[in-house]
Amino acid sequence: MSSVLEPIYEGVSGGAKPVATPITVAPGDGIGPEITEAVLKILQAAGASIAPEFVEVGERVYRSGNTSGIPQEAWQSIERTRVLLKGPITTPQGGGYKSLNVTMRKTLGLYANVRPCRSWKPVVFSRHPDMDVVIIRENEEDLYAGIEHRQTEDVAQCLKLITRKGSERIIRYAFEYARTQNRHRVTCMVKDNIMKITDGLFHRVFEELAAEYPQIETNVQIIDFGMANFVQRPESYDVIVLPNLYGDILSDVAAQMTGSVGMGGSINIGNGGALFEAIHGSAPDLPRNVANPSGLLLAAVEMLRHIGQHEVAARVMNAWLVTLEDGIHTGDIVGEQTVQRAGTREFAEAVIERLGRRPESFAAAEATAPAEPMRLPHLNEKAPEPTAKALVGVDVFVDWKQGAAGELASALKAATPTDGPQLVMITNRGVKVWPHGNLNTLCTDHWRCRFQGESVTHGQIVALLSAISDAGLDFIKTEHLYTFDGQAGFSLGQGQ
Ligand code: NAD
């Protein structure tokens, strides 16, 4: 597709630099096109060897009836270039529109979200002037797998999926990031004092991989304490790796703590490509030529490093830092250090004028590539240890409104075939209500009925379900109970 921005890059894509790296550029909505224009002008002036292919995604595409907001031409370009520089987009109000970012992450397998969050003292006021942290969030799994069900009148559920492969991939990414970017500590945050099996797996994989990186300091924190500690002392963190939901929350909290949403860049990266964008949205409230292009510019600097143009990346970064030092600031960061309040275009011109200079108060960016590149082995390189998996029972979930737990237990026991797993426990919302329940427990219409035995077969479970159904009970789902090398692969369900 053609774009009003295309002429900016005529020089490069027109053949001035024969080895220009093709990238896809989606200017987006609202302030998107103007900050994209500003960023591309800076990149061109700095000598970036890129050949942008412009595509349209976002509001107009949504409104044309495409519920994903991404037309086929955009996918084709991204598949060709595998690098997308994207302006923010506006999601139209009302239902029926899919999140463009979620679609891109899932379709392209962008499993890692990397968000550097640092404060820019003394230019931007932040209560945490020494903060310089990189949040690495798993992007595909956890509660965001999108597997939700309503099963009874009263109860809805969302499946939290944590996999060994998914955990290994993101945690190794975090360690490799730390190793190649000279960062010294990786912190993992989980809630495995409660979610012992799911978050416990993430924790275990972290410990296993930490052993491969003895030069990197590591620690594991429970997310509630960790996040509380982070907002108090963010400067004591370096790289943080988290499952999806915690990472989503912490990365937004961290970005706000830096003092300006206009100064944050974000990277989504995976086997299918890499997406570089600002953390902020399309800012429909802003008039023209006011927006700060820095967030997208910092994302573009990361893009240049990703495609191996380290020297250009450092040149852009240093000119940007000098611009801040010289007091040329967009409206969102105007403060005591400001000498000139600049619009989007004037700010970009100021950065261009400073190309080739090095900052004095900020540490200068260096042009060197990491001594050793990232090493992300294929997941199937190391075969998993074989485990002895044994079926030892089944949790049968029943929709029951007719009475108390004891009555349900009697009905189930009367229906249960003698040959096979037997009823051992009933819980409601995870709290044991039979045997020996407590009258104060709030019960809904969603009962988890646990049947256990030895050497249970699928046939026995089918017979049990059939008998439960014949007894007029509405079973709504089942979860099989397995042991792995003798260890229970299920929670004990006493409530926490
Ligand atoms: P927003 O980030 O667009 O704006 C929040 C506030 O920050 C506003 O006051 C805005 O003026 C200011 N701001 C944002 N970027 C700025 C910049 N570069 N310079 C100066 N000030 C800036 O968030 P919102 O208002 O909640 O969302 C607006 C639209 O953006 C919505 O349609 C939302 O869905 C979309 N959005 C898109 C993305 C994305 O594409 N990645 C991310 C977030 C929100």
Coordinates of C-alpha atoms and ligand atoms in Angstrom, one line a residue:
M1 CA 0.0 0.0 0.0
S2 CA 1.2 3.5 -0.6
S3 CA 1.3 6.1 2.2
V4 CA 1.8 9.8 2.7
L5 CA 5.0 8.8 4.5
E6 CA 6.5 7.0 1.6
P7 CA 8.4 10.0 0.1
I8 CA 10.4 10.3 3.4
Y9 CA 12.2 7.1 2.6
E10 CA 12.5 7.5 -1.2
G11 CA 16.3 7.9 -0.9
V12 CA 16.8 4.6 0.9
S13 CA 14.2 2.4 -0.7
G14 CA 15.0 3.9 -4.1
G15 CA 18.4 2.2 -4.0
A16 CA 20.7 4.7 -2.3
K17 CA 21.7 1.8 0.0
P18 CA 21.6 -1.4 -1.9
V19 CA 21.5 -3.7 1.2
A20 CA 18.7 -1.8 2.9
T21 CA 16.8 -4.1 5.3
P22 CA 13.1 -4.3 4.4
I23 CA 10.8 -3.4 7.4
T24 CA 7.1 -3.0 7.5
V25 CA 5.8 0.3 8.9
A26 CA 2.2 0.8 10.1
P27 CA 1.7 4.5 11.0
G28 CA -1.5 3.8 13.0
D29 CA -4.1 6.3 14.1
G30 CA -4.4 9.6 16.0
I31 CA -0.9 10.8 16.7
G32 CA 0.5 7.6 15.0
P33 CA 1.2 9.1 11.6
E34 CA 3.0 12.2 12.9
I35 CA 5.2 10.5 15.3
T36 CA 6.0 7.8 12.7
E37 CA 6.9 10.6 10.2
A38 CA 9.2 12.2 12.9
V39 CA 10.9 8.9 13.7
L40 CA 11.5 8.0 10.0
K41 CA 13.0 11.4 9.3
I42 CA 15.4 10.9 12.2
L43 CA 16.3 7.4 11.1
Q44 CA 16.9 8.5 7.5
A45 CA 19.1 11.5 8.6
A46 CA 21.1 9.1 10.8
G47 CA 21.8 6.8 7.8
A48 CA 19.6 3.9 8.8
S49 CA 19.7 1.4 6.0
I50 CA 16.1 0.4 5.9
A51 CA 13.5 0.0 3.1
P52 CA 10.1 0.6 4.7
E53 CA 7.0 -1.0 3.2
F54 CA 4.0 1.0 4.4
V55 CA 0.8 -0.8 5.5
E56 CA -2.4 0.4 7.0
V57 CA -3.8 -1.3 10.2
G58 CA -6.2 0.0 12.8
E59 CA -9.3 2.1 12.9
R60 CA -10.1 2.5 9.2
V61 CA -9.5 -1.2 8.6
Y62 CA -11.7 -2.1 11.6
R63 CA -14.5 0.2 10.3
S64 CA -14.3 -1.3 6.8
G65 CA -15.6 -4.6 8.4
N66 CA -12.3 -6.3 9.1
T67 CA -12.7 -7.3 12.8
S68 CA -9.0 -7.9 13.3
G69 CA -7.9 -4.4 12.0
I70 CA -5.2 -6.0 9.9
P71 CA -5.7 -6.5 6.1
Q72 CA -4.2 -9.3 4.1
E73 CA -1.6 -7.0 2.5
A74 CA -0.3 -6.1 5.9
W75 CA 0.2 -9.7 6.9
Q76 CA 1.9 -10.4 3.6
S77 CA 4.4 -7.5 4.2
I78 CA 5.1 -8.6 7.8
E79 CA 5.6 -12.2 6.7
R80 CA 8.2 -10.9 4.1
T81 CA 10.0 -8.5 6.4
R82 CA 9.4 -10.0 9.8
V83 CA 10.0 -6.6 11.3
L84 CA 7.2 -4.2 12.1
L85 CA 7.5 -0.6 13.3
K86 CA 4.0 0.3 14.4
G87 CA 2.3 3.5 15.5
P88 CA -0.5 3.3 18.1
I89 CA -3.9 2.5 16.9
T90 CA -7.4 3.5 18.0
T91 CA -9.7 0.6 18.8
P92 CA -13.3 1.6 17.9
Q93 CA -15.7 1.7 20.8
G94 CA -18.3 -1.1 21.0
G95 CA -18.0 -4.9 20.8
G96 CA -16.9 -7.1 18.0
Y97 CA -13.4 -5.8 17.4
K98 CA -10.5 -8.0 18.2
S99 CA -7.4 -6.6 19.9
L100 CA -4.9 -6.0 17.1
N101 CA -1.9 -6.5 19.4
V102 CA -3.2 -9.8 20.7
T103 CA -3.9 -11.0 17.2
M104 CA -0.4 -10.1 16.1
R105 CA 1.2 -11.7 19.1
K106 CA -0.7 -14.9 18.6
T107 CA -0.4 -15.1 14.8
L108 CA 3.3 -14.3 14.7
G109 CA 4.2 -16.2 17.9
L110 CA 5.6 -13.1 19.6
Y111 CA 6.1 -14.8 22.9
A112 CA 8.2 -12.1 24.6
N113 CA 7.2 -8.6 25.5
V114 CA 10.3 -6.6 26.4
R115 CA 9.7 -3.2 28.0
P116 CA 12.7 -1.1 29.2
C117 CA 11.5 1.3 31.9
R118 CA 13.9 3.9 33.0
S119 CA 13.6 7.4 34.4
W120 CA 15.3 10.3 32.6
K121 CA 16.5 12.5 35.4
P122 CA 16.8 15.4 35.6
V123 CA 14.8 16.0 32.4
V124 CA 11.6 14.2 33.4
F125 CA 10.5 14.4 37.0
S126 CA 10.0 10.9 38.5
R127 CA 9.8 9.9 42.2
H128 CA 12.2 7.2 41.2
P129 CA 15.1 9.0 39.5
D130 CA 17.4 6.0 39.5
M131 CA 15.1 3.4 38.1
D132 CA 16.4 1.5 35.1
V133 CA 14.7 -1.8 34.7
V134 CA 13.6 -4.2 31.9
I135 CA 10.4 -6.0 32.3
I136 CA 10.2 -9.3 30.2
R137 CA 6.6 -10.6 30.1
E138 CA 5.5 -13.9 28.7
N139 CA 3.0 -13.0 26.0
E140 CA 0.9 -16.0 25.0
E141 CA -0.1 -18.2 27.9
D142 CA -1.4 -17.9 31.4
L143 CA -4.9 -16.5 31.8
Y144 CA -4.6 -14.9 28.4
A145 CA -4.9 -18.2 26.5
G146 CA -8.5 -17.1 26.1
I147 CA -10.1 -20.3 27.3
E148 CA -13.1 -19.2 29.4
H149 CA -16.4 -21.0 30.1
R150 CA -19.6 -20.3 31.9
Q151 CA -20.6 -23.6 33.4
T152 CA -23.5 -23.0 35.7
E153 CA -25.9 -20.1 36.4
D154 CA -23.5 -18.9 39.1
V155 CA -20.0 -19.7 38.0
A156 CA -17.6 -18.6 35.2
Q157 CA -14.1 -19.8 34.8
C158 CA -10.9 -18.9 33.0
L159 CA -8.2 -21.5 32.4
K160 CA -4.7 -20.6 33.5
L161 CA -2.2 -22.4 31.3
I162 CA 1.5 -22.5 32.1
T163 CA 3.6 -24.8 30.0
R164 CA 7.2 -26.0 30.5
K165 CA 8.0 -25.0 26.9
G166 CA 6.5 -21.6 27.1
S167 CA 8.1 -20.9 30.5
E168 CA 11.5 -22.2 29.2
R169 CA 11.3 -20.0 26.2
I170 CA 10.6 -16.7 28.0
I171 CA 12.9 -17.4 30.9
R172 CA 15.8 -18.2 28.6
Y173 CA 15.0 -15.1 26.6
A174 CA 15.3 -13.1 29.9
F175 CA 18.7 -14.6 30.8
E176 CA 20.0 -14.2 27.3
Y177 CA 18.8 -10.6 27.3
A178 CA 20.6 -10.0 30.6
R179 CA 23.8 -11.7 29.3
T180 CA 24.0 -9.8 26.1
Q181 CA 23.0 -6.4 27.5
N182 CA 25.3 -6.5 30.4
R183 CA 22.6 -6.7 33.0
H184 CA 23.5 -8.5 36.2
R185 CA 20.4 -9.7 38.0
V186 CA 17.2 -11.4 36.8
T187 CA 14.3 -11.5 39.2
C188 CA 11.4 -13.9 38.7
M189 CA 8.0 -13.1 40.2
V190 CA 5.3 -15.7 40.7
K191 CA 2.5 -16.6 43.1
D192 CA 3.5 -20.2 43.8
N193 CA 2.6 -20.2 47.5
I194 CA -1.0 -20.4 46.2
M195 CA -0.7 -21.7 42.6
K196 CA 1.8 -24.4 43.4
I197 CA 1.4 -26.4 40.2
T198 CA 1.1 -23.6 37.5
D199 CA 3.3 -20.8 39.0
G200 CA 5.3 -23.6 40.6
L201 CA 6.3 -24.8 37.2
F202 CA 7.4 -21.3 36.1
H203 CA 9.5 -21.0 39.3
R204 CA 11.0 -24.5 38.8
V205 CA 12.0 -23.8 35.2
F206 CA 13.5 -20.4 36.3
E207 CA 15.7 -22.2 38.9
E208 CA 16.8 -24.8 36.3
L209 CA 17.8 -22.2 33.8
A210 CA 19.5 -20.0 36.4
A211 CA 22.0 -22.8 36.9
E212 CA 23.1 -22.3 33.3
Y213 CA 23.9 -18.6 33.9
P214 CA 26.1 -18.6 37.1
Q215 CA 27.4 -15.2 36.3
I216 CA 23.9 -13.7 36.6
E217 CA 22.5 -13.1 40.1
T218 CA 19.0 -14.4 40.4
N219 CA 16.1 -14.2 42.9
V220 CA 12.5 -15.3 43.0
Q221 CA 9.8 -13.1 44.7
I222 CA 6.1 -13.7 45.4
I223 CA 4.4 -11.2 43.1
D224 CA 2.5 -9.3 45.8
F225 CA 5.6 -8.7 47.9
G226 CA 7.7 -8.2 44.8
M227 CA 5.4 -5.6 43.3
A228 CA 5.1 -3.7 46.6
N229 CA 8.8 -3.7 46.9
F230 CA 9.3 -2.7 43.3
V231 CA 7.1 0.4 43.6
Q232 CA 9.1 1.3 46.8
R233 CA 12.6 0.6 45.4
P234 CA 12.6 0.1 41.7
E235 CA 16.2 1.0 41.4
S236 CA 17.1 -2.3 43.2
Y237 CA 15.7 -4.3 40.2
D238 CA 17.5 -5.0 36.9
V239 CA 15.6 -7.5 34.7
I240 CA 12.3 -9.0 35.8
V241 CA 10.7 -12.0 34.1
L242 CA 7.0 -12.8 34.7
P243 CA 4.1 -14.9 33.5
N244 CA 1.6 -13.0 31.3
L245 CA -0.9 -11.4 33.7
Y246 CA 1.6 -10.2 36.3
G247 CA 3.8 -8.9 33.5
D248 CA 1.0 -7.0 32.0
I249 CA 0.3 -5.2 35.2
L250 CA 3.8 -4.7 36.3
S251 CA 5.0 -3.3 32.9
D252 CA 2.2 -0.7 33.0
V253 CA 2.9 0.3 36.6
A254 CA 6.7 0.5 35.8
A255 CA 6.1 2.6 32.7
Q256 CA 4.0 5.1 34.7
M257 CA 6.7 5.3 37.4
T258 CA 9.2 6.6 34.9
G259 CA 7.3 9.8 34.8
S260 CA 6.1 9.9 31.2
V261 CA 4.1 7.6 29.0
G262 CA 5.5 9.4 26.0
M263 CA 9.0 8.1 26.6
G264 CA 8.5 4.4 26.7
G265 CA 9.1 1.9 23.9
S266 CA 8.1 -1.7 23.8
I267 CA 9.2 -4.8 21.8
N268 CA 7.2 -7.9 21.1
I269 CA 9.5 -10.6 19.7
G270 CA 9.3 -14.3 18.8
N271 CA 10.1 -16.8 16.1
G272 CA 7.7 -15.2 13.6
G273 CA 9.1 -11.7 13.8
A274 CA 9.4 -8.6 15.9
L275 CA 7.1 -5.7 16.6
F276 CA 8.4 -2.4 17.8
E277 CA 6.0 0.3 19.2
A278 CA 5.6 3.0 21.8
I279 CA 3.8 2.0 24.9
H280 CA 1.2 4.7 24.7
G281 CA -2.0 4.8 22.7
S282 CA -3.2 7.1 19.9
A283 CA -3.8 10.1 22.2
P284 CA -7.0 11.3 20.4
D285 CA -7.1 14.2 22.9
L286 CA -3.9 15.8 21.6
P287 CA -3.9 18.6 18.9
R288 CA -1.5 18.1 15.9
N289 CA 2.2 18.6 16.3
V290 CA 2.2 18.3 20.1
A291 CA 2.9 14.6 20.7
N292 CA 6.2 13.3 22.0
P293 CA 7.7 10.9 19.4
S294 CA 10.3 9.6 21.9
G295 CA 8.5 6.3 22.8
L296 CA 8.4 5.2 19.1
L297 CA 11.9 6.5 18.6
L298 CA 13.3 4.4 21.4
A299 CA 11.4 1.4 20.0
A300 CA 13.0 2.2 16.6
V301 CA 16.4 2.3 18.2
E302 CA 15.8 -1.3 19.5
M303 CA 14.6 -2.2 16.0
L304 CA 17.9 -0.9 14.5
R305 CA 19.8 -3.1 17.1
H306 CA 17.6 -6.0 16.2
I307 CA 18.5 -5.7 12.5
G308 CA 22.2 -5.3 13.4
Q309 CA 22.6 -1.6 12.8
H310 CA 24.2 -0.8 16.1
E311 CA 26.1 2.2 15.0
V312 CA 23.1 4.0 13.6
A313 CA 21.2 3.0 16.8
A314 CA 23.8 4.6 19.0
R315 CA 23.9 7.7 16.8
V316 CA 20.2 8.2 17.1
M317 CA 20.1 7.5 20.8
N318 CA 23.0 9.9 21.6
A319 CA 21.4 12.7 19.5
W320 CA 18.1 12.2 21.3
L321 CA 19.9 12.3 24.7
V322 CA 21.7 15.6 23.7
T323 CA 18.3 17.0 22.6
L324 CA 17.0 16.3 26.1
E325 CA 20.1 17.7 27.7
D326 CA 19.8 20.9 25.7
G327 CA 16.4 21.4 27.1
I328 CA 14.4 20.9 23.9
H329 CA 11.3 19.2 25.2
T330 CA 7.8 18.3 24.0
G331 CA 4.9 19.6 26.0
D332 CA 4.4 16.4 28.1
I333 CA 7.9 16.7 29.6
V334 CA 8.3 20.5 30.0
G335 CA 9.8 21.3 33.3
E336 CA 12.6 23.2 35.1
Q337 CA 15.2 21.9 32.6
T338 CA 13.2 23.1 29.6
V339 CA 14.8 25.8 27.3
Q340 CA 12.5 25.4 24.4
R341 CA 9.0 23.8 24.2
A342 CA 9.0 21.9 20.9
G343 CA 6.3 20.4 18.7
T344 CA 6.7 16.9 17.3
R345 CA 8.3 18.2 14.1
E346 CA 10.6 20.7 15.8
F347 CA 11.7 18.0 18.3
A348 CA 12.6 15.7 15.4
E349 CA 14.5 18.4 13.7
A350 CA 16.4 19.2 16.9
V351 CA 17.4 15.5 17.2
I352 CA 18.6 15.5 13.5
E353 CA 20.7 18.6 14.1
R354 CA 22.4 16.8 17.0
L355 CA 23.3 13.7 15.1
G356 CA 27.0 12.9 15.7
R357 CA 27.1 14.5 19.2
R358 CA 27.5 12.6 22.5
P359 CA 25.6 13.4 25.7
E360 CA 27.4 14.8 28.7
S361 CA 25.2 14.1 31.7
F362 CA 23.5 10.9 30.4
A363 CA 25.6 7.9 29.7
A364 CA 26.3 7.7 26.0
A365 CA 25.1 4.7 24.0
E366 CA 27.9 2.7 22.4
A367 CA 27.9 1.5 18.8
T368 CA 29.2 -1.9 19.5
A369 CA 27.2 -5.1 19.0
P370 CA 27.1 -7.5 21.9
A371 CA 30.4 -9.5 22.0
E372 CA 28.3 -12.6 21.9
P373 CA 24.9 -12.6 20.2
M374 CA 21.7 -13.9 21.8
R375 CA 21.6 -17.7 22.0
L376 CA 18.0 -19.0 21.9
P377 CA 18.2 -22.7 21.2
H378 CA 15.3 -24.6 19.7
L379 CA 13.1 -26.0 22.4
N380 CA 13.3 -29.5 21.3
E381 CA 17.1 -29.5 21.5
K382 CA 17.0 -31.2 24.9
A383 CA 14.4 -34.0 25.1
P384 CA 12.4 -33.8 28.3
E385 CA 13.0 -36.5 31.0
P386 CA 10.5 -39.3 30.6
T387 CA 8.0 -39.5 33.5
A388 CA 5.8 -42.3 34.7
K389 CA 2.3 -41.0 34.4
A390 CA -0.5 -42.8 36.2
L391 CA -4.3 -42.1 36.2
V392 CA -5.5 -42.2 39.8
G393 CA -8.9 -40.6 39.7
V394 CA -11.1 -37.9 38.3
D395 CA -12.7 -34.6 39.5
V396 CA -16.3 -34.5 38.3
F397 CA -17.8 -31.0 38.4
V398 CA -21.6 -31.1 39.0
D399 CA -24.2 -28.3 38.6
W400 CA -26.3 -28.9 41.7
K401 CA -28.9 -26.5 43.2
Q402 CA -31.0 -29.1 45.1
G403 CA -29.4 -29.1 48.5
A404 CA -26.4 -29.3 50.8
A405 CA -23.1 -31.1 50.2
G406 CA -24.1 -34.2 52.2
E407 CA -27.1 -34.8 50.0
L408 CA -25.0 -34.5 46.9
A409 CA -22.5 -36.9 48.4
S410 CA -25.3 -39.5 49.2
A411 CA -26.7 -39.2 45.6
L412 CA -23.2 -39.6 44.1
K413 CA -22.3 -42.6 46.3
A414 CA -25.5 -44.3 45.5
A415 CA -24.8 -43.9 41.8
T416 CA -21.0 -44.8 41.8
P417 CA -20.1 -48.2 40.4
T418 CA -18.3 -50.4 43.0
D419 CA -15.6 -51.2 40.5
G420 CA -13.6 -48.0 40.0
P421 CA -12.7 -44.8 41.7
Q422 CA -14.8 -43.8 44.8
L423 CA -15.9 -40.4 46.1
V424 CA -13.4 -39.0 48.5
M425 CA -14.1 -35.3 48.7
I426 CA -16.4 -32.5 47.5
T427 CA -15.3 -28.9 47.3
N428 CA -17.2 -25.7 46.4
R429 CA -15.2 -22.8 45.1
G430 CA -12.1 -24.8 46.2
V431 CA -13.2 -25.2 49.8
K432 CA -13.8 -28.6 51.2
V433 CA -17.5 -29.1 52.1
W434 CA -17.7 -32.9 52.4
P435 CA -16.7 -34.8 54.4
H436 CA -16.6 -32.5 57.5
G437 CA -17.7 -29.2 55.9
N438 CA -18.3 -25.9 57.7
L439 CA -21.7 -24.4 57.7
N440 CA -20.3 -20.9 57.1
T441 CA -18.8 -21.8 53.7
L442 CA -20.6 -20.0 50.9
C443 CA -21.7 -22.6 48.4
T444 CA -22.6 -22.0 44.8
D445 CA -24.1 -24.4 42.2
H446 CA -20.6 -25.6 41.1
W447 CA -19.4 -28.7 43.0
R448 CA -16.1 -30.4 42.4
C449 CA -16.5 -34.1 43.3
R450 CA -13.3 -36.0 43.6
F451 CA -13.2 -39.7 42.9
Q452 CA -10.0 -41.6 43.5
G453 CA -8.7 -45.2 43.2
E454 CA -5.8 -47.3 42.2
S455 CA -4.9 -48.0 38.5
V456 CA -8.0 -46.2 37.3
T457 CA -8.9 -46.7 33.7
H458 CA -10.6 -44.5 31.1
G459 CA -13.3 -47.1 30.9
Q460 CA -14.0 -46.8 34.6
I461 CA -14.3 -43.0 34.3
V462 CA -16.7 -43.3 31.4
A463 CA -18.8 -45.8 33.4
L464 CA -18.8 -43.4 36.4
L465 CA -20.0 -40.5 34.3
S466 CA -22.6 -42.6 32.7
A467 CA -23.9 -43.7 36.1
I468 CA -23.9 -40.1 37.4
S469 CA -25.9 -39.0 34.4
D470 CA -28.4 -41.9 34.8
A471 CA -28.9 -40.7 38.4
G472 CA -30.1 -37.4 37.0
L473 CA -27.1 -35.4 38.1
D474 CA -25.7 -32.7 35.6
F475 CA -22.0 -33.2 35.3
I476 CA -20.5 -30.2 33.5
K477 CA -16.8 -31.0 33.2
T478 CA -14.1 -33.4 34.4
E479 CA -10.4 -33.1 35.2
H480 CA -8.4 -36.3 35.3
L481 CA -6.1 -36.8 38.2
Y482 CA -2.6 -38.1 37.3
T483 CA 0.6 -38.7 39.2
F484 CA 3.9 -38.1 37.6
D485 CA 6.7 -40.3 39.0
G486 CA 4.4 -40.8 42.0
Q487 CA 4.0 -37.0 42.6
A488 CA 0.4 -35.7 42.5
G489 CA -0.2 -33.6 39.4
F490 CA -3.2 -31.9 41.0
S491 CA -3.9 -29.7 43.9
L492 CA -5.3 -31.1 47.1
G493 CA -8.2 -28.7 47.0
Q494 CA -8.5 -27.8 50.6
G495 CA -8.8 -24.1 49.7
Q496 CA -6.1 -21.6 50.7
Ligands
NAD1 P1 -3.1 7.1 25.4 O1 -1.8 6.5 25.7 O2 -3.4 7.3 24.0 O3 -3.3 8.5 26.2 C1 -3.1 8.6 27.6 C2 -2.6 10.0 27.9 O4 -1.3 10.2 27.6 C3 -3.4 11.1 27.2 O5 -3.5 12.2 28.0 C4 -2.5 11.4 26.0 O6 -2.6 12.8 25.6 C5 -1.1 11.2 26.7 N1 -0.1 10.8 25.7 C6 -0.1 9.5 25.1 N2 1.0 9.5 24.2 C7 1.6 10.7 24.2 C8 2.7 11.2 23.6 N3 3.4 10.5 22.7 N4 3.0 12.5 23.8 C9 2.4 13.2 24.7 N5 1.3 12.8 25.4 C10 0.9 11.5 25.2 O7 -4.3 6.2 26.1 P2 -5.9 6.2 25.9 O8 -6.3 7.6 25.9 O9 -6.4 5.3 27.0 O10 -6.2 5.5 24.6 C11 -6.4 6.1 23.4 C12 -6.6 5.1 22.3 O11 -5.3 4.4 22.1 C13 -7.6 4.0 22.5 O12 -8.4 3.7 21.4 C14 -6.8 2.8 22.9 O13 -7.5 1.6 22.6 C15 -5.6 3.0 22.1 N6 -4.3 2.3 22.6 C16 -3.5 1.8 21.6 C17 -2.3 1.2 22.0 C18 -1.5 0.6 21.0 O14 -1.8 0.7 19.8 N7 -0.4 -0.1 21.3 C19 -1.9 1.2 23.4 C20 -2.8 1.8 24.3 C21 -4.0 2.4 23.9

